[in-house]
Structure formats: structure tokens, C-alpha cells
GROMACS .gro file of C-alpha atoms in nm:
model
  469
    1UNK     CA    1   0.457   1.496   4.375
    2UNK     CA    2   0.387   1.826   4.549
    3UNK     CA    3   0.656   2.002   4.747
    4UNK     CA    4   0.561   2.325   4.921
    5UNK     CA    5   0.907   2.407   5.052
    6UNK     CA    6   1.049   2.630   4.777
    7UNK     CA    7   1.241   2.883   4.988
    8UNK     CA    8   1.559   2.675   4.982
    9UNK     CA    9   1.602   2.702   4.604
   10UNK     CA   10   1.743   2.986   4.403
   11UNK     CA   11   1.502   3.109   4.139
   12UNK     CA   12   1.789   3.175   3.900
   13UNK     CA   13   1.877   2.804   3.894
   14UNK     CA   14   1.524   2.683   3.818
   15UNK     CA   15   1.287   2.693   3.523
   16UNK     CA   16   0.911   2.728   3.549
   17UNK     CA   17   0.662   2.546   3.325
   18UNK     CA   18   0.285   2.582   3.348
   19UNK     CA   19   0.092   2.261   3.294
   20UNK     CA   20  -0.260   2.124   3.296
   21UNK     CA   21  -0.426   1.784   3.309
   22UNK     CA   22  -0.772   1.640   3.278
   23UNK     CA   23  -1.042   1.638   3.011
   24UNK     CA   24  -1.116   2.007   2.937
   25UNK     CA   25  -1.482   1.927   2.868
   26UNK     CA   26  -1.532   1.785   3.217
   27UNK     CA   27  -1.257   1.901   3.449
   28UNK     CA   28  -0.913   2.051   3.430
   29UNK     CA   29  -0.635   2.080   3.686
   30UNK     CA   30  -0.371   2.347   3.639
   31UNK     CA   31  -0.032   2.388   3.804
   32UNK     CA   32   0.328   2.498   3.775
   33UNK     CA   33   0.640   2.281   3.760
   34UNK     CA   34   0.965   2.423   3.901
   35UNK     CA   35   1.253   2.238   3.739
   36UNK     CA   36   1.627   2.262   3.771
   37UNK     CA   37   1.791   2.427   3.472
   38UNK     CA   38   1.992   2.219   3.228
   39UNK     CA   39   2.326   2.324   3.379
   40UNK     CA   40   2.208   2.239   3.731
   41UNK     CA   41   2.073   1.904   3.617
   42UNK     CA   42   2.395   1.815   3.440
   43UNK     CA   43   2.584   1.849   3.769
   44UNK     CA   44   2.487   1.501   3.890
   45UNK     CA   45   2.744   1.497   4.168
   46UNK     CA   46   2.571   1.785   4.345
   47UNK     CA   47   2.287   1.611   4.525
   48UNK     CA   48   2.195   1.902   4.749
   49UNK     CA   49   1.827   1.989   4.728
   50UNK     CA   50   1.742   1.735   4.461
   51UNK     CA   51   1.470   1.475   4.504
   52UNK     CA   52   1.397   1.146   4.323
   53UNK     CA   53   1.154   1.337   4.104
   54UNK     CA   54   1.226   1.410   3.736
   55UNK     CA   55   1.032   1.552   3.445
   56UNK     CA   56   1.057   1.431   3.084
   57UNK     CA   57   0.976   1.727   2.860
   58UNK     CA   58   0.863   1.728   2.499
   59UNK     CA   59   0.737   1.372   2.453
   60UNK     CA   60   0.573   1.351   2.105
   61UNK     CA   61   0.196   1.307   2.110
   62UNK     CA   62   0.212   1.004   1.881
   63UNK     CA   63   0.386   0.807   2.157
   64UNK     CA   64   0.117   0.624   2.350
   65UNK     CA   65   0.134   0.538   2.719
   66UNK     CA   66   0.245   0.187   2.625
   67UNK     CA   67   0.519   0.326   2.398
   68UNK     CA   68   0.658   0.544   2.677
   69UNK     CA   69   0.647   0.256   2.928
   70UNK     CA   70   0.835   0.043   2.678
   71UNK     CA   71   1.086   0.326   2.623
   72UNK     CA   72   1.178   0.338   2.993
   73UNK     CA   73   1.119  -0.033   3.060
   74UNK     CA   74   1.468  -0.083   3.205
   75UNK     CA   75   1.376   0.148   3.500
   76UNK     CA   76   1.009   0.055   3.534
   77UNK     CA   77   1.070  -0.146   3.853
   78UNK     CA   78   1.222   0.163   4.019
   79UNK     CA   79   0.934   0.395   3.926
   80UNK     CA   80   0.676   0.460   4.196
   81UNK     CA   81   0.451   0.699   4.007
   82UNK     CA   82   0.422   0.860   3.663
   83UNK     CA   83   0.186   1.144   3.574
   84UNK     CA   84   0.110   1.267   3.222
   85UNK     CA   85   0.049   1.643   3.191
   86UNK     CA   86   0.006   1.897   2.913
   87UNK     CA   87   0.269   2.170   2.902
   88UNK     CA   88   0.145   2.512   2.797
   89UNK     CA   89   0.281   2.616   2.459
   90UNK     CA   90   0.346   2.257   2.345
   91UNK     CA   91   0.034   2.155   2.153
   92UNK     CA   92   0.183   1.846   1.991
   93UNK     CA   93   0.382   1.728   2.295
   94UNK     CA   94   0.325   1.626   2.655
   95UNK     CA   95   0.540   1.594   2.965
   96UNK     CA   96   0.581   1.313   3.218
   97UNK     CA   97   0.649   1.360   3.590
   98UNK     CA   98   0.825   1.053   3.733
   99UNK     CA   99   0.895   0.975   4.097
  100UNK     CA  100   1.154   0.705   4.172
  101UNK     CA  101   1.213   0.489   4.476
  102UNK     CA  102   1.558   0.641   4.539
  103UNK     CA  103   1.780   0.928   4.434
  104UNK     CA  104   2.029   0.686   4.283
  105UNK     CA  105   1.762   0.550   4.045
  106UNK     CA  106   1.667   0.903   3.941
  107UNK     CA  107   2.033   0.990   3.872
  108UNK     CA  108   2.085   0.676   3.665
  109UNK     CA  109   1.763   0.746   3.473
  110UNK     CA  110   1.885   1.099   3.396
  111UNK     CA  111   2.229   0.978   3.282
  112UNK     CA  112   2.082   0.702   3.064
  113UNK     CA  113   1.794   0.882   2.891
  114UNK     CA  114   1.883   1.251   2.878
  115UNK     CA  115   1.962   1.348   2.517
  116UNK     CA  116   1.865   1.004   2.385
  117UNK     CA  117   1.636   0.966   2.083
  118UNK     CA  118   1.292   0.817   2.145
  119UNK     CA  119   1.350   0.593   1.843
  120UNK     CA  120   1.599   0.570   1.560
  121UNK     CA  121   1.354   0.690   1.295
  122UNK     CA  122   1.278   1.031   1.448
  123UNK     CA  123   1.479   1.335   1.548
  124UNK     CA  124   1.304   1.403   1.881
  125UNK     CA  125   1.527   1.344   2.182
  126UNK     CA  126   1.441   1.289   2.545
  127UNK     CA  127   1.493   1.595   2.769
  128UNK     CA  128   1.512   1.502   3.139
  129UNK     CA  129   1.522   1.766   3.414
  130UNK     CA  130   1.521   1.721   3.789
  131UNK     CA  131   1.209   1.862   3.953
  132UNK     CA  132   1.227   2.104   4.242
  133UNK     CA  133   0.858   2.096   4.330
  134UNK     CA  134   0.515   2.091   4.168
  135UNK     CA  135   0.248   2.340   4.262
  136UNK     CA  136  -0.121   2.301   4.172
  137UNK     CA  137  -0.280   2.641   4.112
  138UNK     CA  138  -0.642   2.571   4.025
  139UNK     CA  139  -0.922   2.336   3.932
  140UNK     CA  140  -1.209   2.394   3.688
  141UNK     CA  141  -1.507   2.166   3.644
  142UNK     CA  142  -1.841   2.073   3.796
  143UNK     CA  143  -1.853   1.936   4.150
  144UNK     CA  144  -2.028   1.621   4.037
  145UNK     CA  145  -1.712   1.507   3.864
  146UNK     CA  146  -1.502   1.539   4.178
  147UNK     CA  147  -1.428   1.192   4.315
  148UNK     CA  148  -1.569   1.143   4.666
  149UNK     CA  149  -1.335   1.088   4.953
  150UNK     CA  150  -1.282   0.727   5.053
  151UNK     CA  151  -1.481   0.601   5.352
  152UNK     CA  152  -1.168   0.472   5.518
  153UNK     CA  153  -0.836   0.648   5.539
  154UNK     CA  154  -0.652   0.322   5.462
  155UNK     CA  155  -0.863   0.231   5.158
  156UNK     CA  156  -0.677   0.269   4.830
  157UNK     CA  157  -0.822   0.312   4.481
  158UNK     CA  158  -0.812   0.019   4.244
  159UNK     CA  159  -0.683  -0.020   3.892
  160UNK     CA  160  -0.972  -0.017   3.640
  161UNK     CA  161  -0.798  -0.286   3.433
  162UNK     CA  162  -0.699  -0.556   3.683
  163UNK     CA  163  -0.920  -0.430   3.975
  164UNK     CA  164  -0.623  -0.464   4.213
  165UNK     CA  165  -0.526  -0.194   4.462
  166UNK     CA  166  -0.302   0.087   4.339
  167UNK     CA  167  -0.012   0.043   4.577
  168UNK     CA  168   0.305   0.239   4.499
  169UNK     CA  169   0.521   0.008   4.703
  170UNK     CA  170   0.430  -0.303   4.502
  171UNK     CA  171   0.392  -0.164   4.151
  172UNK     CA  172   0.432   0.162   3.962
  173UNK     CA  173   0.128   0.382   3.904
  174UNK     CA  174   0.067   0.579   3.585
  175UNK     CA  175  -0.186   0.865   3.584
  176UNK     CA  176  -0.305   0.955   3.236
  177UNK     CA  177  -0.361   1.304   3.104
  178UNK     CA  178  -0.732   1.273   3.194
  179UNK     CA  179  -0.648   1.199   3.563
  180UNK     CA  180  -0.720   0.822   3.558
  181UNK     CA  181  -0.467   0.598   3.733
  182UNK     CA  182  -0.352   0.249   3.630
  183UNK     CA  183  -0.075   0.005   3.701
  184UNK     CA  184   0.218   0.058   3.466
  185UNK     CA  185   0.208  -0.310   3.373
  186UNK     CA  186  -0.163  -0.283   3.287
  187UNK     CA  187  -0.143   0.037   3.080
  188UNK     CA  188   0.164  -0.092   2.895
  189UNK     CA  189  -0.062  -0.355   2.732
  190UNK     CA  190  -0.302  -0.085   2.610
  191UNK     CA  191  -0.180  -0.001   2.258
  192UNK     CA  192  -0.440   0.268   2.190
  193UNK     CA  193  -0.367   0.637   2.257
  194UNK     CA  194  -0.702   0.686   2.432
  195UNK     CA  195  -0.781   0.632   2.799
  196UNK     CA  196  -0.927   0.287   2.878
  197UNK     CA  197  -1.187   0.447   3.108
  198UNK     CA  198  -1.315   0.765   2.941
  199UNK     CA  199  -1.167   0.718   2.590
  200UNK     CA  200  -1.015   1.064   2.604
  201UNK     CA  201  -0.739   1.078   2.344
  202UNK     CA  202  -0.411   1.250   2.416
  203UNK     CA  203  -0.362   1.314   2.044
  204UNK     CA  204  -0.585   1.611   1.982
  205UNK     CA  205  -0.705   1.670   1.627
  206UNK     CA  206  -0.520   1.921   1.418
  207UNK     CA  207  -0.662   2.267   1.372
  208UNK     CA  208  -0.879   2.305   1.066
  209UNK     CA  209  -0.771   2.534   0.786
  210UNK     CA  210  -0.926   2.648   0.463
  211UNK     CA  211  -0.856   2.399   0.187
  212UNK     CA  212  -0.784   2.682  -0.057
  213UNK     CA  213  -0.616   2.976   0.120
  214UNK     CA  214  -0.498   2.786   0.434
  215UNK     CA  215  -0.647   3.042   0.674
  216UNK     CA  216  -0.770   2.930   1.018
  217UNK     CA  217  -1.024   3.208   1.079
  218UNK     CA  218  -1.398   3.217   1.003
  219UNK     CA  219  -1.413   2.858   0.878
  220UNK     CA  220  -1.721   2.680   0.743
  221UNK     CA  221  -1.749   2.308   0.673
  222UNK     CA  222  -1.983   2.157   0.415
  223UNK     CA  223  -2.211   1.909   0.589
  224UNK     CA  224  -2.241   1.705   0.269
  225UNK     CA  225  -1.881   1.644   0.157
  226UNK     CA  226  -1.674   1.789   0.445
  227UNK     CA  227  -1.508   2.066   0.244
  228UNK     CA  228  -1.364   2.335   0.474
  229UNK     CA  229  -1.360   2.689   0.339
  230UNK     CA  230  -1.338   3.041   0.474
  231UNK     CA  231  -1.639   3.272   0.508
  232UNK     CA  232  -1.749   3.544   0.274
  233UNK     CA  233  -1.572   3.807   0.487
  234UNK     CA  234  -1.238   3.630   0.429
  235UNK     CA  235  -1.174   3.460   0.097
  236UNK     CA  236  -1.531   3.344   0.040
  237UNK     CA  237  -1.423   2.992  -0.058
  238UNK     CA  238  -1.714   2.830   0.127
  239UNK     CA  239  -1.975   3.013  -0.082
  240UNK     CA  240  -1.769   2.943  -0.396
  241UNK     CA  241  -1.790   2.574  -0.307
  242UNK     CA  242  -2.171   2.606  -0.276
  243UNK     CA  243  -2.194   2.768  -0.620
  244UNK     CA  244  -1.982   2.493  -0.776
  245UNK     CA  245  -2.144   2.191  -0.608
  246UNK     CA  246  -2.485   2.321  -0.491
  247UNK     CA  247  -2.412   2.195  -0.138
  248UNK     CA  248  -2.627   2.455   0.034
  249UNK     CA  249  -2.572   2.358   0.401
  250UNK     CA  250  -2.252   2.463   0.576
  251UNK     CA  251  -2.151   2.433   0.943
  252UNK     CA  252  -1.974   2.722   1.115
  253UNK     CA  253  -1.691   2.558   1.309
  254UNK     CA  254  -1.676   2.825   1.576
  255UNK     CA  255  -2.045   2.835   1.674
  256UNK     CA  256  -2.149   2.490   1.541
  257UNK     CA  257  -2.446   2.646   1.362
  258UNK     CA  258  -2.569   2.550   1.017
  259UNK     CA  259  -2.617   2.808   0.741
  260UNK     CA  260  -2.847   2.759   0.444
  261UNK     CA  261  -2.706   2.933   0.136
  262UNK     CA  262  -3.025   2.879  -0.061
  263UNK     CA  263  -3.245   3.038   0.207
  264UNK     CA  264  -2.968   3.279   0.316
  265UNK     CA  265  -3.028   3.220   0.689
  266UNK     CA  266  -2.939   2.991   0.978
  267UNK     CA  267  -3.128   2.663   1.007
  268UNK     CA  268  -2.953   2.540   1.321
  269UNK     CA  269  -3.190   2.595   1.614
  270UNK     CA  270  -3.043   2.345   1.859
  271UNK     CA  271  -2.712   2.385   2.037
  272UNK     CA  272  -2.510   2.150   2.259
  273UNK     CA  273  -2.488   2.234   2.627
  274UNK     CA  274  -2.133   2.262   2.758
  275UNK     CA  275  -2.246   2.138   3.100
  276UNK     CA  276  -2.395   1.797   3.020
  277UNK     CA  277  -2.359   1.776   2.640
  278UNK     CA  278  -2.737   1.761   2.576
  279UNK     CA  279  -2.911   1.937   2.288
  280UNK     CA  280  -3.113   2.242   2.396
  281UNK     CA  281  -3.302   2.508   2.207
  282UNK     CA  282  -3.152   2.847   2.136
  283UNK     CA  283  -3.284   3.126   2.359
  284UNK     CA  284  -3.598   3.281   2.205
  285UNK     CA  285  -3.714   3.635   2.278
  286UNK     CA  286  -4.013   3.683   2.506
  287UNK     CA  287  -4.301   3.895   2.376
  288UNK     CA  288  -4.365   4.051   2.720
  289UNK     CA  289  -4.015   4.136   2.830
  290UNK     CA  290  -3.701   4.297   2.710
  291UNK     CA  291  -3.471   4.003   2.786
  292UNK     CA  292  -3.488   3.641   2.688
  293UNK     CA  293  -3.784   3.430   2.785
  294UNK     CA  294  -3.748   3.267   3.124
  295UNK     CA  295  -3.717   3.588   3.323
  296UNK     CA  296  -4.093   3.645   3.327
  297UNK     CA  297  -4.388   3.435   3.438
  298UNK     CA  298  -4.604   3.475   3.127
  299UNK     CA  299  -4.652   3.100   3.091
  300UNK     CA  300  -4.657   2.823   3.338
  301UNK     CA  301  -4.418   2.529   3.337
  302UNK     CA  302  -4.663   2.284   3.177
  303UNK     CA  303  -4.736   2.516   2.891
  304UNK     CA  304  -4.364   2.589   2.851
  305UNK     CA  305  -4.283   2.218   2.832
  306UNK     CA  306  -4.560   2.160   2.580
  307UNK     CA  307  -4.442   2.450   2.369
  308UNK     CA  308  -4.082   2.331   2.393
  309UNK     CA  309  -4.171   1.974   2.293
  310UNK     CA  310  -4.386   2.095   2.003
  311UNK     CA  311  -4.107   2.326   1.886
  312UNK     CA  312  -3.852   2.048   1.910
  313UNK     CA  313  -4.084   1.817   1.714
  314UNK     CA  314  -4.139   2.085   1.452
  315UNK     CA  315  -3.765   2.145   1.430
  316UNK     CA  316  -3.702   1.772   1.392
  317UNK     CA  317  -3.961   1.749   1.116
  318UNK     CA  318  -3.815   2.048   0.942
  319UNK     CA  319  -3.468   1.904   0.967
  320UNK     CA  320  -3.592   1.572   0.827
  321UNK     CA  321  -3.757   1.748   0.534
  322UNK     CA  322  -3.451   1.960   0.471
  323UNK     CA  323  -3.224   1.660   0.495
  324UNK     CA  324  -3.446   1.454   0.265
  325UNK     CA  325  -3.457   1.735   0.008
  326UNK     CA  326  -3.084   1.788   0.028
  327UNK     CA  327  -3.016   1.415   0.002
  328UNK     CA  328  -3.242   1.394  -0.302
  329UNK     CA  329  -3.056   1.683  -0.464
  330UNK     CA  330  -2.728   1.523  -0.378
  331UNK     CA  331  -2.851   1.193  -0.517
  332UNK     CA  332  -2.935   1.360  -0.847
  333UNK     CA  333  -2.604   1.547  -0.842
  334UNK     CA  334  -2.395   1.239  -0.775
  335UNK     CA  335  -2.595   1.031  -1.022
  336UNK     CA  336  -2.514   1.295  -1.282
  337UNK     CA  337  -2.148   1.277  -1.185
  338UNK     CA  338  -2.159   0.898  -1.203
  339UNK     CA  339  -2.327   0.910  -1.544
  340UNK     CA  340  -2.068   1.156  -1.671
  341UNK     CA  341  -1.791   0.943  -1.528
  342UNK     CA  342  -1.947   0.634  -1.686
  343UNK     CA  343  -1.976   0.801  -2.024
  344UNK     CA  344  -1.624   0.931  -2.000
  345UNK     CA  345  -1.502   0.585  -1.903
  346UNK     CA  346  -1.690   0.425  -2.189
  347UNK     CA  347  -1.548   0.683  -2.427
  348UNK     CA  348  -1.197   0.620  -2.302
  349UNK     CA  349  -1.250   0.243  -2.325
  350UNK     CA  350  -1.392   0.277  -2.677
  351UNK     CA  351  -1.099   0.490  -2.790
  352UNK     CA  352  -0.857   0.249  -2.629
  353UNK     CA  353  -1.029  -0.047  -2.800
  354UNK     CA  354  -1.026   0.130  -3.138
  355UNK     CA  355  -0.662   0.218  -3.094
  356UNK     CA  356  -0.576  -0.137  -2.993
  357UNK     CA  357  -0.774  -0.280  -3.288
  358UNK     CA  358  -0.606  -0.037  -3.528
  359UNK     CA  359  -0.264  -0.130  -3.398
  360UNK     CA  360  -0.346  -0.501  -3.416
  361UNK     CA  361  -0.489  -0.461  -3.766
  362UNK     CA  362  -0.178  -0.273  -3.875
  363UNK     CA  363   0.043  -0.549  -3.733
  364UNK     CA  364  -0.169  -0.818  -3.903
  365UNK     CA  365  -0.157  -0.628  -4.234
  366UNK     CA  366   0.220  -0.601  -4.211
  367UNK     CA  367   0.238  -0.970  -4.131
  368UNK     CA  368   0.008  -1.048  -4.426
  369UNK     CA  369   0.226  -0.841  -4.661
  370UNK     CA  370   0.531  -1.030  -4.544
  371UNK     CA  371   0.349  -1.361  -4.598
  372UNK     CA  372   0.241  -1.256  -4.952
  373UNK     CA  373   0.595  -1.152  -5.040
  374UNK     CA  374   0.729  -1.478  -4.903
  375UNK     CA  375   0.464  -1.676  -5.094
  376UNK     CA  376   0.558  -1.499  -5.420
  377UNK     CA  377   0.923  -1.576  -5.357
  378UNK     CA  378   0.841  -1.941  -5.285
  379UNK     CA  379   0.625  -1.963  -5.602
  380UNK     CA  380   0.910  -1.829  -5.816
  381UNK     CA  381   1.149  -2.067  -5.647
  382UNK     CA  382   0.909  -2.360  -5.707
  383UNK     CA  383   0.871  -2.266  -6.075
  384UNK     CA  384   1.246  -2.255  -6.123
  385UNK     CA  385   1.283  -2.586  -5.942
  386UNK     CA  386   1.021  -2.745  -6.171
  387UNK     CA  387   1.204  -2.618  -6.480
  388UNK     CA  388   1.530  -2.752  -6.346
  389UNK     CA  389   1.358  -3.082  -6.271
  390UNK     CA  390   1.235  -3.121  -6.633
  391UNK     CA  391   1.576  -3.027  -6.766
  392UNK     CA  392   1.747  -3.277  -6.539
  393UNK     CA  393   1.493  -3.546  -6.630
  394UNK     CA  394   1.574  -3.495  -7.000
  395UNK     CA  395   1.945  -3.507  -6.927
  396UNK     CA  396   1.904  -3.820  -6.718
  397UNK     CA  397   1.698  -3.987  -6.997
  398UNK     CA  398   1.965  -3.899  -7.255
  399UNK     CA  399   2.237  -4.031  -7.027
  400UNK     CA  400   2.044  -4.354  -6.967
  401UNK     CA  401   1.993  -4.397  -7.344
  402UNK     CA  402   2.361  -4.343  -7.406
  403UNK     CA  403   2.444  -4.592  -7.135
  404UNK     CA  404   2.206  -4.848  -7.286
  405UNK     CA  405   2.364  -4.803  -7.632
  406UNK     CA  406   2.706  -4.831  -7.478
  407UNK     CA  407   2.601  -5.149  -7.301
  408UNK     CA  408   2.461  -5.295  -7.622
  409UNK     CA  409   2.776  -5.207  -7.810
  410UNK     CA  410   2.981  -5.359  -7.533
  411UNK     CA  411   2.770  -5.677  -7.537
  412UNK     CA  412   2.811  -5.706  -7.914
  413UNK     CA  413   3.182  -5.654  -7.882
  414UNK     CA  414   3.198  -5.916  -7.609
  415UNK     CA  415   3.006  -6.164  -7.825
  416UNK     CA  416   3.241  -6.098  -8.120
  417UNK     CA  417   3.535  -6.140  -7.889
  418UNK     CA  418   3.394  -6.468  -7.762
  419UNK     CA  419   3.338  -6.594  -8.117
  420UNK     CA  420   3.689  -6.501  -8.216
  421UNK     CA  421   3.815  -6.666  -7.899
  422UNK     CA  422   3.629  -6.984  -7.987
  423UNK     CA  423   3.766  -6.983  -8.337
  424UNK     CA  424   4.114  -6.924  -8.203
  425UNK     CA  425   4.077  -7.205  -7.953
  426UNK     CA  426   3.952  -7.436  -8.225
  427UNK     CA  427   4.237  -7.339  -8.445
  428UNK     CA  428   4.484  -7.400  -8.170
  429UNK     CA  429   4.331  -7.739  -8.096
  430UNK     CA  430   4.341  -7.837  -8.458
  431UNK     CA  431   4.698  -7.724  -8.490
  432UNK     CA  432   4.792  -7.926  -8.188
  433UNK     CA  433   4.613  -8.228  -8.321
  434UNK     CA  434   4.788  -8.196  -8.655
  435UNK     CA  435   5.118  -8.175  -8.484
  436UNK     CA  436   5.047  -8.497  -8.298
  437UNK     CA  437   4.935  -8.678  -8.614
  438UNK     CA  438   5.233  -8.567  -8.807
  439UNK     CA  439   5.455  -8.706  -8.544
  440UNK     CA  440   5.288  -9.047  -8.542
  441UNK     CA  441   5.250  -9.060  -8.921
  442UNK     CA  442   4.908  -9.207  -8.884
  443UNK     CA  443   4.739  -8.970  -9.118
  444UNK     CA  444   4.785  -9.070  -9.475
  445UNK     CA  445   4.619  -8.918  -9.767
  446UNK     CA  446   4.334  -8.804  -9.551
  447UNK     CA  447   4.149  -8.483  -9.481
  448UNK     CA  448   4.148  -8.317  -9.143
  449UNK     CA  449   3.806  -8.193  -9.035
  450UNK     CA  450   3.763  -7.933  -8.770
  451UNK     CA  451   3.604  -8.047  -8.448
  452UNK     CA  452   3.396  -7.851  -8.212
  453UNK     CA  453   3.508  -7.772  -7.865
  454UNK     CA  454   3.228  -7.965  -7.704
  455UNK     CA  455   3.299  -8.283  -7.894
  456UNK     CA  456   3.667  -8.253  -7.825
  457UNK     CA  457   3.591  -8.198  -7.459
  458UNK     CA  458   3.352  -8.496  -7.439
  459UNK     CA  459   3.580  -8.740  -7.613
  460UNK     CA  460   3.871  -8.633  -7.410
  461UNK     CA  461   4.227  -8.662  -7.522
  462UNK     CA  462   4.252  -9.033  -7.564
  463UNK     CA  463   4.500  -8.950  -7.829
  464UNK     CA  464   4.332  -9.051  -8.138
  465UNK     CA  465   4.079  -8.895  -8.374
  466UNK     CA  466   3.860  -9.053  -8.636
  467UNK     CA  467   4.009  -9.149  -8.955
  468UNK     CA  468   3.853  -9.023  -9.267
  469UNK     CA  469   3.852  -9.276  -9.555
   0.00000   0.00000   0.00000
């Protein structure tokens, strides 16, 4: 992606961006990107001086390599190489240098993605500029991290994922921000934001600030609970935290040294080497020289190693004792907090239970009062019903007696009527008989005796009765 011929371009029509790449702890490559300005890039018809090389500026850090490959997936087959770089002044963003197989593909990529949102949920848009040339200005890092030259000029590096050769003509190559190269198809399956080889993460942690006053200077972090506060020469919130919680060990974020508030001195005697990352002892002053020990020959190497090992062992023992004491204090402190929390919880539960019982008792008492009132009403109603029942029983008995007397009177009247009817029938029969006898002149100087109905019925009407002498 480097072009050294910059004399053909007008500086007024280009923009310059300084960039860097690589893991700063190991190695770092710095350079400058010369890009066409926005007005020059918008003139797509003017193809003079432009190359199939574009730069995507301001990609959000939360977009992983796989997310960006998915974003430009429609042009991935036309991409020969992509390189992720950090742009100076953009802490939460990175830039991508892309080289295409033809100028037509680069123009179509610019027309399709320039000014387009990375996704519909965010406001960030894709800014695409054509690249004039890229100039590398420097390299920092130890020589042991420099990759050796290949034994053969035709040998190509391989992808760490699929172990196939990194050939630009067959597949696109993506170089991460830590200078490790992969196939675009391989890195697109890597959903993590870290590098698959060195685990370097492109999303750098946010700068620490004081939890109270939000300052970013002279910060100390509690090694027990992680509270970040400013030093005593700022707001003094770190020492206030120690007084409130008795967390006496605090780490200075700038120097990575530990301060003991109880002893009022530093207890951190080991530091981390920036070269290889190993723990080494802080420089101690020599008794025979003005500078640090190591510039004189007062002790031999064997004695120095023995002294160093004994000091390291003593420091480790001291740290273990300090850590054990601090952990014991923290155990007592947190047990006290747990006990207080437990008592407070029990108190809250007890109050809640008492309140619930009181409310339930009040509801039950109200329900009981309603039941008593209803019972009293039902008792009065039952008493009235019983009185009405006795009254109606008496009335019914009187009515039945009257009906019985009426029935008896009716029966007597019926019997009298039947007797009268019998007498009348007998009279009528006798009268009829007399009429018949008078007609036949058969009765002479006799006496007519009355006959009963049964006898008259049994004898029939043969026409003649008995003669009385």
C-alpha cells in the first residue's frame, strides 16, 4: 500500500492523517496517510491520479473485524488487502486501508458505502476517501520481535487459522491492528474483538477517573474493592475511602506501586519490566557509591544473586503476611457487614410479618364482626319465625276444629234430610197405593198400614197388598 511518488499531487487537494499499528507493548509502526479531500473524492469521474486504494475513516471500536467484513461483504471478492490502523486523535475509532483489484471496484465501493450508516441503530456513518499514498515513518520495538526474512523469495506467509498461503490473487488478506495477517474469510468467522494470535484487543479500556470528583490525575485504586479515588494532593478521596472502609492498601495507577496507609509508606518493592514483562526489584542504593548499585564491583555475581534471591524471598514472605493480615481484617469487616445486613434483614422481615399479621388480624376481626351482626340478625329472624309458626299453628287448629264442626253439622243435616226423604218416599208410596185401592174398591172397612221401603221393594209391584181383617 506504499506509494513513494507524491510529486504529482497537489498538497491543497489532499489531507494528511498520522496513523500507527502494532501492539505498543511489543512493537509499533507509525506512518502518514495522504488522502484525497472530500471534494476531490466526490468527483468520481475524474480518475486522474487515483488508485484502487481507499481509506475508511472513523470505524467505531466496538465493530470487530468480523463485523466490518460483514459490512462490506458485497465487495469482499474484489478486495485484495485490508489493513487496520489507529488514527492519531481518534481513541475510540480506527481506520481501514483497502486495496481493490481494479479502479472500477474502488469507485463502486466509494459510491455504495460513503455516507452510509454502519447499522440502523447507531448514528456513525462510513467515511470513504481515496488514498494518494501511504508513507511509513518509523518503527519502535525490540529486534527480537521483527519477523525474519523468508528463506526463499517466492515463499509466502501462511494464515494462522487455516494454515494456507496468504495469496492476494486467490483471497483477500486482512492485517489486524497488531500486524497479524489472515484470510478475510477466516477472520470473518472470529467474533471476538481480540487477535486470534496474540489476543491483543482493539477495544482499549477506558481511562480511569475518580469515582467521586471525576478527575483523571493522581489516581489510586484500592486493591481490596477496586475503588478508584484521587490522591491527597487532589481531592483526597482515596484516603477518605481508607478511613471509611479501613482498606489500607492502594495502588497508584501511574507507577503501579502500592501504598500502605496504615504504615504511611510504599510496600511495593517489585516492578514489571517494560522489556520482557518480568518482575524485577527496584533499584537499591549502593553503600560504596553515589549511584545505584550495579555500577561498582563491591560484590561478586554469586553473592549478588544470593542476596537478590533472599530479598525476593523476604519480600514474598512479607507480602504473604501483609496479605494474610489484610484478608483477615477484611474478613472481619465483611462479616460485620454481613451480620449488620442480616440483622437489618431480620428486622425488616419481622416488621413486615408483624404488619402483615396486624392487617390480617384486622381483616379477620372485621369479618368476625360482620358474622356476629349477621348471626344476631338471623337469631331475631328465627325468633320471629317461631312466633309466627305458633300463631299459625293455633290458627290452623282453630280452622280445622271449625271445619270438623261444620262437617258434623253437615252430616247431621244430611241424615235429617235422608230421613225426611225416606218419610216422603213412604208417604208417596202409600198415597199411590191408596189411590190404586180406591180405584179397584178392594179395600173395605179395613185399615191401611204403612210399609217400609225395603218390603215394598222386595215384594215388587205385583199390584196387591195384604188385606187386614
